[in-house]
PDB file of C-alpha atoms in Angstrom:
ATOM      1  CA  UNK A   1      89.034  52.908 111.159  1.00  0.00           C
ATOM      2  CA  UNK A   2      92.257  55.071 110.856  1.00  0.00           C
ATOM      3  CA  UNK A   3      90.126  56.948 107.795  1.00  0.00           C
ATOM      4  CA  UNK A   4      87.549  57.669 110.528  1.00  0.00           C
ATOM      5  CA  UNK A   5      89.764  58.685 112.854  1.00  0.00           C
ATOM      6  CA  UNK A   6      91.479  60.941 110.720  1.00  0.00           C
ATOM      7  CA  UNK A   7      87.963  62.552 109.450  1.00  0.00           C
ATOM      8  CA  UNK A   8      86.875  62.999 112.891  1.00  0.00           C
ATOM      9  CA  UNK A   9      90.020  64.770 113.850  1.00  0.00           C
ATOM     10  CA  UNK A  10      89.695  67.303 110.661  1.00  0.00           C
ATOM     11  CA  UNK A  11      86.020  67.920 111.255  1.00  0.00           C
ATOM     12  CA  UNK A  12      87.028  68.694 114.911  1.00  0.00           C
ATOM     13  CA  UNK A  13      89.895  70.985 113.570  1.00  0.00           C
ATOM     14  CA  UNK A  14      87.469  72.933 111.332  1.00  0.00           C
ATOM     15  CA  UNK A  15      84.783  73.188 114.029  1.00  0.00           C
ATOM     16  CA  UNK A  16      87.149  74.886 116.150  1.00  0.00           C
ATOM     17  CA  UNK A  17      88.661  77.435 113.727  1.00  0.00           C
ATOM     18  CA  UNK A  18      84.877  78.143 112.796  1.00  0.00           C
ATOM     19  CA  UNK A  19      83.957  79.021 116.377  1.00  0.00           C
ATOM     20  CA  UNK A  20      86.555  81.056 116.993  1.00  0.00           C
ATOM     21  CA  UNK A  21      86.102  83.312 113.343  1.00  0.00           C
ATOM     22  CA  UNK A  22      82.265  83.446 114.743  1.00  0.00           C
ATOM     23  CA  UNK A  23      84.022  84.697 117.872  1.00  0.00           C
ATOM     24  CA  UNK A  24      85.426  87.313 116.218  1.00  0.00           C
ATOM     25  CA  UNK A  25      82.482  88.214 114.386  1.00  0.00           C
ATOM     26  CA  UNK A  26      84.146  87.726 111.414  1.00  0.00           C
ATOM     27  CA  UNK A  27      81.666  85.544 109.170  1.00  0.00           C
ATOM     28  CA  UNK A  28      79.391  83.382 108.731  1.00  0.00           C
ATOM     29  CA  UNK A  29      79.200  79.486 107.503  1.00  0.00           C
ATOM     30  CA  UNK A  30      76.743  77.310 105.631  1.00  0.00           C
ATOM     31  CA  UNK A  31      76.250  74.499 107.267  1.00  0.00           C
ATOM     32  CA  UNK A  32      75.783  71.611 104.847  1.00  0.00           C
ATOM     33  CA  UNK A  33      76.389  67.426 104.638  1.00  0.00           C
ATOM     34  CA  UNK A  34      77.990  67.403 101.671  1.00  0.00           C
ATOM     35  CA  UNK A  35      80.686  68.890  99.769  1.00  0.00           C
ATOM     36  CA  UNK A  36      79.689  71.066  96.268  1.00  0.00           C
ATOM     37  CA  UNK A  37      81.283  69.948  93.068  1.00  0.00           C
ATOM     38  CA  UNK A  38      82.367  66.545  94.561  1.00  0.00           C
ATOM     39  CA  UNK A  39      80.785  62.842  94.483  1.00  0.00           C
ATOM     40  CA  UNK A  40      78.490  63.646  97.562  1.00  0.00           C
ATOM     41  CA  UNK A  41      76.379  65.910  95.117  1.00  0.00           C
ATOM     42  CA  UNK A  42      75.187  62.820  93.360  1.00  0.00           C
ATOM     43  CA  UNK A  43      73.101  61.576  96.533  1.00  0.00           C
ATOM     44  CA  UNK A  44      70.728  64.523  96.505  1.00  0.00           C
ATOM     45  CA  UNK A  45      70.504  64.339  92.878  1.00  0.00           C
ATOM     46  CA  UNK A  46      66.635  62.901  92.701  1.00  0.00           C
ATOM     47  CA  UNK A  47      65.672  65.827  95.180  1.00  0.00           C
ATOM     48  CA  UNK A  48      66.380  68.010  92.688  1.00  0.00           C
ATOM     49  CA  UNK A  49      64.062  66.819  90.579  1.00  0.00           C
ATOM     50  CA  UNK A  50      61.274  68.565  92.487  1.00  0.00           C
ATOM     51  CA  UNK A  51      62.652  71.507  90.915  1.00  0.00           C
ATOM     52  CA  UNK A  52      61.693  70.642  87.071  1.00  0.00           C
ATOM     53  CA  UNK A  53      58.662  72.318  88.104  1.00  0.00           C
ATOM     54  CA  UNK A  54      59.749  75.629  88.038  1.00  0.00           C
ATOM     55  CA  UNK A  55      59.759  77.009  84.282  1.00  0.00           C
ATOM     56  CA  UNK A  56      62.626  79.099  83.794  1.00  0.00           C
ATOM     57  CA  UNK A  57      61.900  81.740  81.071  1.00  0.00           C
ATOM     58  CA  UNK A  58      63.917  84.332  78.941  1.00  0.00           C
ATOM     59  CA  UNK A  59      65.901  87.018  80.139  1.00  0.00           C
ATOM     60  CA  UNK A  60      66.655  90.433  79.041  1.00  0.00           C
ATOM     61  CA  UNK A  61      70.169  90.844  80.558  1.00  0.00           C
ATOM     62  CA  UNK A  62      72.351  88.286  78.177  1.00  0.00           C
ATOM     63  CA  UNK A  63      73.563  85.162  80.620  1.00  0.00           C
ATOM     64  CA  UNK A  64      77.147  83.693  80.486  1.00  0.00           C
ATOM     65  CA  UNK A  65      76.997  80.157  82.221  1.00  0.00           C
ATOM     66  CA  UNK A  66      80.446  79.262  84.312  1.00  0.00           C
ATOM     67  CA  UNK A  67      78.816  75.501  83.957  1.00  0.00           C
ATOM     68  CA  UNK A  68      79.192  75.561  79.904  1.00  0.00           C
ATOM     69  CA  UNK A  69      81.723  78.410  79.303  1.00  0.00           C
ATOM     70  CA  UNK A  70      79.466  79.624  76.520  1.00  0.00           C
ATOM     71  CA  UNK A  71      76.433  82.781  77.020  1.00  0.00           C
ATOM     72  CA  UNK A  72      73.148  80.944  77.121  1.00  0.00           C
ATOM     73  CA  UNK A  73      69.312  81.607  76.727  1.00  0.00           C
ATOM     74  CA  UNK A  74      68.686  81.580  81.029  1.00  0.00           C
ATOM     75  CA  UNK A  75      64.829  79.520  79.575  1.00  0.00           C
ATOM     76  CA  UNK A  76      67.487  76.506  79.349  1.00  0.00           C
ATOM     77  CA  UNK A  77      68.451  76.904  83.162  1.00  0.00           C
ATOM     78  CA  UNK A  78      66.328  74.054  84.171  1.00  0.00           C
ATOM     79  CA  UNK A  79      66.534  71.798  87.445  1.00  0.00           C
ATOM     80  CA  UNK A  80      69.080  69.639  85.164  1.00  0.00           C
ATOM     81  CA  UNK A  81      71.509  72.782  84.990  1.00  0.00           C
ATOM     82  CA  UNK A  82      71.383  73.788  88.893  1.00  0.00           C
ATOM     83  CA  UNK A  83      72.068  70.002  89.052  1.00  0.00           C
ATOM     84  CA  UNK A  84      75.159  69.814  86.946  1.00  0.00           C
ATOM     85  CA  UNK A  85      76.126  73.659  88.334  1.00  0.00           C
ATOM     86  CA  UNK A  86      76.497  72.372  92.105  1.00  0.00           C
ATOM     87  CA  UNK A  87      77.991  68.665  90.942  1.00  0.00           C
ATOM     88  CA  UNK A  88      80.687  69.644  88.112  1.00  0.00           C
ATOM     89  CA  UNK A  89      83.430  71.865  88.647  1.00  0.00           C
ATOM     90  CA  UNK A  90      83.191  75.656  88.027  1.00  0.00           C
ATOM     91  CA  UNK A  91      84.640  77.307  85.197  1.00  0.00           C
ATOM     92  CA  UNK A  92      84.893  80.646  86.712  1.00  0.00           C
ATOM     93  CA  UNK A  93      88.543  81.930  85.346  1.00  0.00           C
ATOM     94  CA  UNK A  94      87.946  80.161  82.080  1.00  0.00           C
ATOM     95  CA  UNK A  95      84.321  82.156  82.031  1.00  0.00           C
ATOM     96  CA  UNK A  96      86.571  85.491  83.031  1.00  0.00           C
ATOM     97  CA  UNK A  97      89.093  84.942  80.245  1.00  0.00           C
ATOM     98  CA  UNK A  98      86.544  84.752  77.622  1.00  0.00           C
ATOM     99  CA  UNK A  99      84.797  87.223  78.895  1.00  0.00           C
ATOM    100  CA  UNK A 100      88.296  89.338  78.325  1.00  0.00           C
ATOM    101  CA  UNK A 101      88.452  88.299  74.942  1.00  0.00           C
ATOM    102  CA  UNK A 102      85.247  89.632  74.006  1.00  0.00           C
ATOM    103  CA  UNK A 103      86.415  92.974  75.182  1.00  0.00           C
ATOM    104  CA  UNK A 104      84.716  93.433  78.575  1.00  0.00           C
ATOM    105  CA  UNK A 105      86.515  94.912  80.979  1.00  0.00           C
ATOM    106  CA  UNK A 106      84.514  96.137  84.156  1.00  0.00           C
ATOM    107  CA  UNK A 107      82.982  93.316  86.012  1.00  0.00           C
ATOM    108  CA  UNK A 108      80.410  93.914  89.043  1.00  0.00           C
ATOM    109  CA  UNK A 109      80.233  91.208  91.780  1.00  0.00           C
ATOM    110  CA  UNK A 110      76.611  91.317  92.678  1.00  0.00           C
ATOM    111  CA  UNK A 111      76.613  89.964  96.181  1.00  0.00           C
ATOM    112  CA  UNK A 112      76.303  90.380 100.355  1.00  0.00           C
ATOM    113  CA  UNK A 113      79.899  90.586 100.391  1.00  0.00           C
ATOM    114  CA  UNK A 114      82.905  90.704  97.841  1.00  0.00           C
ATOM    115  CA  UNK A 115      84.889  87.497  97.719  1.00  0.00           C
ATOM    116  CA  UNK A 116      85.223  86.670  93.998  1.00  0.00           C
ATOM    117  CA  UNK A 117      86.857  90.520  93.093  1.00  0.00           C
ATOM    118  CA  UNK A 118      90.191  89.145  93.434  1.00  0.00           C
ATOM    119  CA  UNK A 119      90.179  86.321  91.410  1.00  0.00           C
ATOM    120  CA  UNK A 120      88.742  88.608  88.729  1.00  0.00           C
ATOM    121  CA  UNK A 121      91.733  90.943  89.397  1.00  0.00           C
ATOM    122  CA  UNK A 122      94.163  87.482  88.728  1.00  0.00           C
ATOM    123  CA  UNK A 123      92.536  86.420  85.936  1.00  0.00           C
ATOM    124  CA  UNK A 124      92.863  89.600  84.208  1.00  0.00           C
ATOM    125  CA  UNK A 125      96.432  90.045  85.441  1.00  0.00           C
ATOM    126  CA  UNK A 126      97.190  86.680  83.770  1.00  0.00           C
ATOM    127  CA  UNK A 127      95.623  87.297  80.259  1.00  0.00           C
ATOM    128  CA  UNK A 128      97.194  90.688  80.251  1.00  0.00           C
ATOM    129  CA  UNK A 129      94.267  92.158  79.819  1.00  0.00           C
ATOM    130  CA  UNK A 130      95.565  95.834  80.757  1.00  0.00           C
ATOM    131  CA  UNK A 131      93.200  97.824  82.948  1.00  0.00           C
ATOM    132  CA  UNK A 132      90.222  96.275  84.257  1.00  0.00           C
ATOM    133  CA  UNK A 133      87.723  97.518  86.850  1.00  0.00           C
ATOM    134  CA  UNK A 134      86.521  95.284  89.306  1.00  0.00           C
ATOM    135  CA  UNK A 135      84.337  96.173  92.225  1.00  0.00           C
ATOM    136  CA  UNK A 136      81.090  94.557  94.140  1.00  0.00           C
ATOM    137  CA  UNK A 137      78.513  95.913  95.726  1.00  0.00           C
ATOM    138  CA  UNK A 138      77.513  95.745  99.032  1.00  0.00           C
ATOM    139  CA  UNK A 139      79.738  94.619 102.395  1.00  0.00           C
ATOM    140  CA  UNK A 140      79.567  92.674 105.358  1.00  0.00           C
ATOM    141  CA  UNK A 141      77.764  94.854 108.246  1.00  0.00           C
ATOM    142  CA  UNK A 142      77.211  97.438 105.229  1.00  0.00           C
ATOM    143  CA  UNK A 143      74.210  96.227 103.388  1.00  0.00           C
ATOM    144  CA  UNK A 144      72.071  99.202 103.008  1.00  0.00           C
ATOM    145  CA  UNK A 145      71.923 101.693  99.713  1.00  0.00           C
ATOM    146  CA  UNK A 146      74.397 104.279 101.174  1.00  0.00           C
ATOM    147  CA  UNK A 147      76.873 101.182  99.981  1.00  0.00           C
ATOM    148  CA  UNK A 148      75.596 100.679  96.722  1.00  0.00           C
ATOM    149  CA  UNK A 149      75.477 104.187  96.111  1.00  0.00           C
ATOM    150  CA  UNK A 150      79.359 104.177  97.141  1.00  0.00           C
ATOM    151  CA  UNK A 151      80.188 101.063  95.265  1.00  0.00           C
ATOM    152  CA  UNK A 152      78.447 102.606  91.964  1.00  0.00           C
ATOM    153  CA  UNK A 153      80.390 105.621  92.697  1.00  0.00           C
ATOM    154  CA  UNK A 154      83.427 103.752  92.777  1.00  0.00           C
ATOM    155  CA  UNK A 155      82.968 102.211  89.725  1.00  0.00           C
ATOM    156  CA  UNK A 156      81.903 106.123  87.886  1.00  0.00           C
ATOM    157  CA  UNK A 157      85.426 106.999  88.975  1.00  0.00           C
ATOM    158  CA  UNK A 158      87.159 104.561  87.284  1.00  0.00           C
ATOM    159  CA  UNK A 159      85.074 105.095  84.175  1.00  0.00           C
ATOM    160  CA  UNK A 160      82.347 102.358  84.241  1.00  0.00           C
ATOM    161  CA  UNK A 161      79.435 104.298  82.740  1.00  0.00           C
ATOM    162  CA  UNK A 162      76.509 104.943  85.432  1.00  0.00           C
ATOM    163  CA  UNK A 163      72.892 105.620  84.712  1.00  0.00           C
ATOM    164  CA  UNK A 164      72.234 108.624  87.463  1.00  0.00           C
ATOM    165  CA  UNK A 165      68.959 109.215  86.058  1.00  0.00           C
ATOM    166  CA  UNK A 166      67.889 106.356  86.998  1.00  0.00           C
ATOM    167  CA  UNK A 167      68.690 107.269  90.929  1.00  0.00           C
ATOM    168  CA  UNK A 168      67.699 110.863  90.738  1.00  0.00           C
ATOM    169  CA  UNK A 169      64.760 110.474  88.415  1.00  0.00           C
ATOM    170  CA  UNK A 170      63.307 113.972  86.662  1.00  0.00           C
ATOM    171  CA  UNK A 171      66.345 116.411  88.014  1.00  0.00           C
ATOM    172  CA  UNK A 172      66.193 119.749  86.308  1.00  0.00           C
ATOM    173  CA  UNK A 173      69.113 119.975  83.741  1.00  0.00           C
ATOM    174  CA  UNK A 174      69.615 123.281  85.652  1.00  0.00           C
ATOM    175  CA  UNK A 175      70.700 121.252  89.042  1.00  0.00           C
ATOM    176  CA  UNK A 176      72.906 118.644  87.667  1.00  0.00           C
ATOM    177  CA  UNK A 177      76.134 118.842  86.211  1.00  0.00           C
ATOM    178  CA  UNK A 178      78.664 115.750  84.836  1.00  0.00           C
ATOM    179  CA  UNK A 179      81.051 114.850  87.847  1.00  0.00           C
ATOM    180  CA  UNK A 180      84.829 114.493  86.804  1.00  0.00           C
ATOM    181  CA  UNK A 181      85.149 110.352  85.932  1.00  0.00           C
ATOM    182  CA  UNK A 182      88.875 110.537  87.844  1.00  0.00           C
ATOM    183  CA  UNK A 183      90.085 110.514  91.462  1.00  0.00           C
ATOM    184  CA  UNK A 184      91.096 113.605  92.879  1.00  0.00           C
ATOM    185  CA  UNK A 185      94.791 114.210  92.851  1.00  0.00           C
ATOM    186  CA  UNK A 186      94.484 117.334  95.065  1.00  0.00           C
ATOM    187  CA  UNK A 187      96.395 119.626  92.689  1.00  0.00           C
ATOM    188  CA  UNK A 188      96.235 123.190  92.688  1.00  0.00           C
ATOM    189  CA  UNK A 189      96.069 124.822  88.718  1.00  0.00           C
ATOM    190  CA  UNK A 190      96.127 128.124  90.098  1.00  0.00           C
ATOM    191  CA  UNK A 191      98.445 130.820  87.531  1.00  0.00           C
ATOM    192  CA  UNK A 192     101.547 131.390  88.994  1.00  0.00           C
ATOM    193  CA  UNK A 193     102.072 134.774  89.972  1.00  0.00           C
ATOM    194  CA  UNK A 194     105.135 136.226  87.068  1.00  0.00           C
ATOM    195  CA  UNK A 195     107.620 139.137  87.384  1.00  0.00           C
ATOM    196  CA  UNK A 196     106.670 142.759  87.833  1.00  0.00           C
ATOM    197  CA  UNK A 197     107.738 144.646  85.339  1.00  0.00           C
ATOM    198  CA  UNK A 198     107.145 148.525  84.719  1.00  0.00           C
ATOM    199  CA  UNK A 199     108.287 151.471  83.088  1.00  0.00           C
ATOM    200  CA  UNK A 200     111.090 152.852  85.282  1.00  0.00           C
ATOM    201  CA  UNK A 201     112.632 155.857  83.769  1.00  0.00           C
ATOM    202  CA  UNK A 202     109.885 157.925  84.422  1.00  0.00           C
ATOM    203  CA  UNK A 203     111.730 157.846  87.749  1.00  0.00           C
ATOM    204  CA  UNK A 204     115.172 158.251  86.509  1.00  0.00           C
ATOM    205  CA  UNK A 205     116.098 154.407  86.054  1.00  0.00           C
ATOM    206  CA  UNK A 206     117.288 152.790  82.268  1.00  0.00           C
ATOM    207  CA  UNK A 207     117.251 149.565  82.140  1.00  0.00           C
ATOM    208  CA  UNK A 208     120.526 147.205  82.564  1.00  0.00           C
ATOM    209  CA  UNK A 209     120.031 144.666  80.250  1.00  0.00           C
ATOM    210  CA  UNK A 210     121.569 142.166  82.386  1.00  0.00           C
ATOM    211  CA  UNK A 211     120.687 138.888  83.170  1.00  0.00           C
ATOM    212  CA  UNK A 212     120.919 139.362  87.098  1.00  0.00           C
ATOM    213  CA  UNK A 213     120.695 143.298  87.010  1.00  0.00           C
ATOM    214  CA  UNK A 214     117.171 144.862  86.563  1.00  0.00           C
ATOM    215  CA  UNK A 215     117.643 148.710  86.398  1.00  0.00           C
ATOM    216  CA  UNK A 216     120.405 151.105  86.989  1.00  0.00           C
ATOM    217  CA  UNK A 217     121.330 154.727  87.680  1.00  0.00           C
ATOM    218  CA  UNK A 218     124.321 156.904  87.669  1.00  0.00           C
ATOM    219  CA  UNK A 219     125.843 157.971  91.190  1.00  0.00           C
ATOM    220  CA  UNK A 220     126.059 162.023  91.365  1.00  0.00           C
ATOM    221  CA  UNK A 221     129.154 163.243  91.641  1.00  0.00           C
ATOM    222  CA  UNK A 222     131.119 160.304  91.279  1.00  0.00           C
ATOM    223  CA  UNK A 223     132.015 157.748  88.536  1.00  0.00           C
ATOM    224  CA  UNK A 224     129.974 154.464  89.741  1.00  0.00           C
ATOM    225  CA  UNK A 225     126.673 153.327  89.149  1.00  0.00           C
ATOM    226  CA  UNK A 226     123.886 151.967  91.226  1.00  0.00           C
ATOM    227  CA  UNK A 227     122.294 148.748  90.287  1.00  0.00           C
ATOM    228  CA  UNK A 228     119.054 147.431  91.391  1.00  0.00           C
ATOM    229  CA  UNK A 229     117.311 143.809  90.752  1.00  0.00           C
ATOM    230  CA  UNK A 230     115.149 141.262  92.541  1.00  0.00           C
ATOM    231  CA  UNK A 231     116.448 137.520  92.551  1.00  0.00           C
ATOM    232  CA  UNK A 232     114.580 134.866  93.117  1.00  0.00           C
ATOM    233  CA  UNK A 233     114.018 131.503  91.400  1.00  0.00           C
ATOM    234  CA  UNK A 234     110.647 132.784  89.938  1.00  0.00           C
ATOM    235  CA  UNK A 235     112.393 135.671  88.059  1.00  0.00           C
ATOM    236  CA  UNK A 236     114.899 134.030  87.105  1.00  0.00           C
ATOM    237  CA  UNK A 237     114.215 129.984  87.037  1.00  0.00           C
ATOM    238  CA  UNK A 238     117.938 129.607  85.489  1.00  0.00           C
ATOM    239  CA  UNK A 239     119.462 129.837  88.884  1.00  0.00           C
ATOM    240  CA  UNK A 240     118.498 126.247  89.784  1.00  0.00           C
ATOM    241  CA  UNK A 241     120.928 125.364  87.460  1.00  0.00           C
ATOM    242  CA  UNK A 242     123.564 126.446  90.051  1.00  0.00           C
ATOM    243  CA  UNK A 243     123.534 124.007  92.891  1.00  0.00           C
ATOM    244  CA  UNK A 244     125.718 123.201  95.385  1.00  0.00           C
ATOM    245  CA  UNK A 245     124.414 120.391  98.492  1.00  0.00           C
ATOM    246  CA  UNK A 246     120.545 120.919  96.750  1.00  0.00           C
ATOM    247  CA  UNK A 247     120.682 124.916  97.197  1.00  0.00           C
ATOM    248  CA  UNK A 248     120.509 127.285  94.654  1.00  0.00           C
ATOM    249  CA  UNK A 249     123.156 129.766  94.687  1.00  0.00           C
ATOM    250  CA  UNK A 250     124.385 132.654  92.933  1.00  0.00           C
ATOM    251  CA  UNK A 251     127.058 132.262  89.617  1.00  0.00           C
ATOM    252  CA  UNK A 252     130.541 134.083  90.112  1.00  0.00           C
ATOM    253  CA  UNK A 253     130.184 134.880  86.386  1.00  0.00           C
ATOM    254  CA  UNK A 254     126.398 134.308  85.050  1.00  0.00           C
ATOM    255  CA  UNK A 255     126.141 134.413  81.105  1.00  0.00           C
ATOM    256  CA  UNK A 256     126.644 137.957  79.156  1.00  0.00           C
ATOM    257  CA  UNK A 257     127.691 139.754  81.770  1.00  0.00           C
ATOM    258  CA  UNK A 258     130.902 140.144  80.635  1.00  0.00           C
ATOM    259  CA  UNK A 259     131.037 143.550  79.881  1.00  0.00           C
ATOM    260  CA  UNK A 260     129.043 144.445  82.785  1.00  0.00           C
ATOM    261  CA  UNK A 261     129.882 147.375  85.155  1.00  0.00           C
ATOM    262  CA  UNK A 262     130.421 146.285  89.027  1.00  0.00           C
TER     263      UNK A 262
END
């Protein structure tokens, strides 16, 4: 009776929390008498018999089985398999491991909504498998072939191979070009503009050959000079050596110029 009781109140429990996600609009639920992978299976087990009348045949896409752990001719997935595929347990992250080992390492959830992705993403975390790309196909609310155009573009970016051709059929080599297989890092590769240089005696200037100093001249009349320069941390990139508080500022004494005139 208390086993009842206690059923009763868990069923209740769950019937709430599933009217309330529904609520939300959240999901959906199958509603079913008996629990997959569990004892209960076994009481439907002659209905499934019914089945042995559909003749499963070969496949041209190979088949990996999460019932046997081993790839398998899909001509041996008789009513017997589906049986023993909703009654034993599922051998999903032992299916992914192997699956690692034989070097795969994008895997494509095929479904109305993703829900296995991130227990692809753990298993390959735990074999330290190093990248792997993971991705499904369509979404909940977004099941028409704008997603599955975005979710094979997702998967191009991260460098899962993608057969276009098949999409855009004959396209004139002249109107299609190979799209970059990275996300965009929104990085300008522009040249950076360098330092003007010229010939300046032509108008009376030598040059100083100073570090700092860029041309000079002598000062009629008198016994100075007049120096002439542009500073700037594109000129002369040195200067960010000479910090103080995270500003660049000028050297009392900057190399060589020792023996310069002031």
């Amino acid at each position: 009776m208390g086993r009842c009781r206690w059923w009763w109140l868990v069923s209740w429990g769950v019937g709430e929390l599933v009217g309330s996600v529904r609520a939300w609009g959240a999901g959906a639920v199958v509603d079913v008498d008996y629990a997959s992978h569990t004892v209960q299976v076994e009481a439907i087990e002659g209905s499934w018999r019914s089945l042995s009348r559909v003749r499963p045949v070969s496949s041209g896409i190979p088949f990996f089985s999460t019932v046997e752990g081993e790839w398998l001719d899909t001509a041996e997935l008789d009513a017997g398999y589906w049986y023993r595929n909703l009654r034993s347990t599922v051998r999903f992250a032992p299916a992914i491991e192997r699956l690692l080992e034989e070097g795969f390492r994008a895997f494509v959830e095929v479904s109305a909504h993703p829900v296995l992705t991130m227990s692809i993403e753990a298993a390959a975390e735990q074999a330290d498998a190093g990248p792997v790309v993971v991705t499904g196909t369509l979404r909940r609310g977004e099941g028409g072939m704008r997603r599955v155009l975005t979710s094979l573009a997702e998967a191009y970016v991260r460098g899962v191979t993608v057969d276009w051709s098949a999409l855009l059929g004959d396209v004139p080599a002249h109107t299609a070009c190979d799209l970059p297989t990275y996300a965009f890092q929104r990085q300008h590769y522009w040249l950076k503009r360098g330092p003007r240089t010229g010939e300046v005696t032509a108008i009376g200037l030598a040059g100083a050959q100073h570090p700092l100093l860029g041309a000079w001249v002598e000062l009629p009349d008198t016994d100075g000079a007049l120096f002439t320069s542009r500073l700037s941390l594109s000129t002369h990139p040195w200067l960010a050596d000479h910090t103080v508080a995270g500003m660049a500022v000028l050297p009392d004494r900057p190399c060589g110029a020792g023996g310069a005139r002031r």
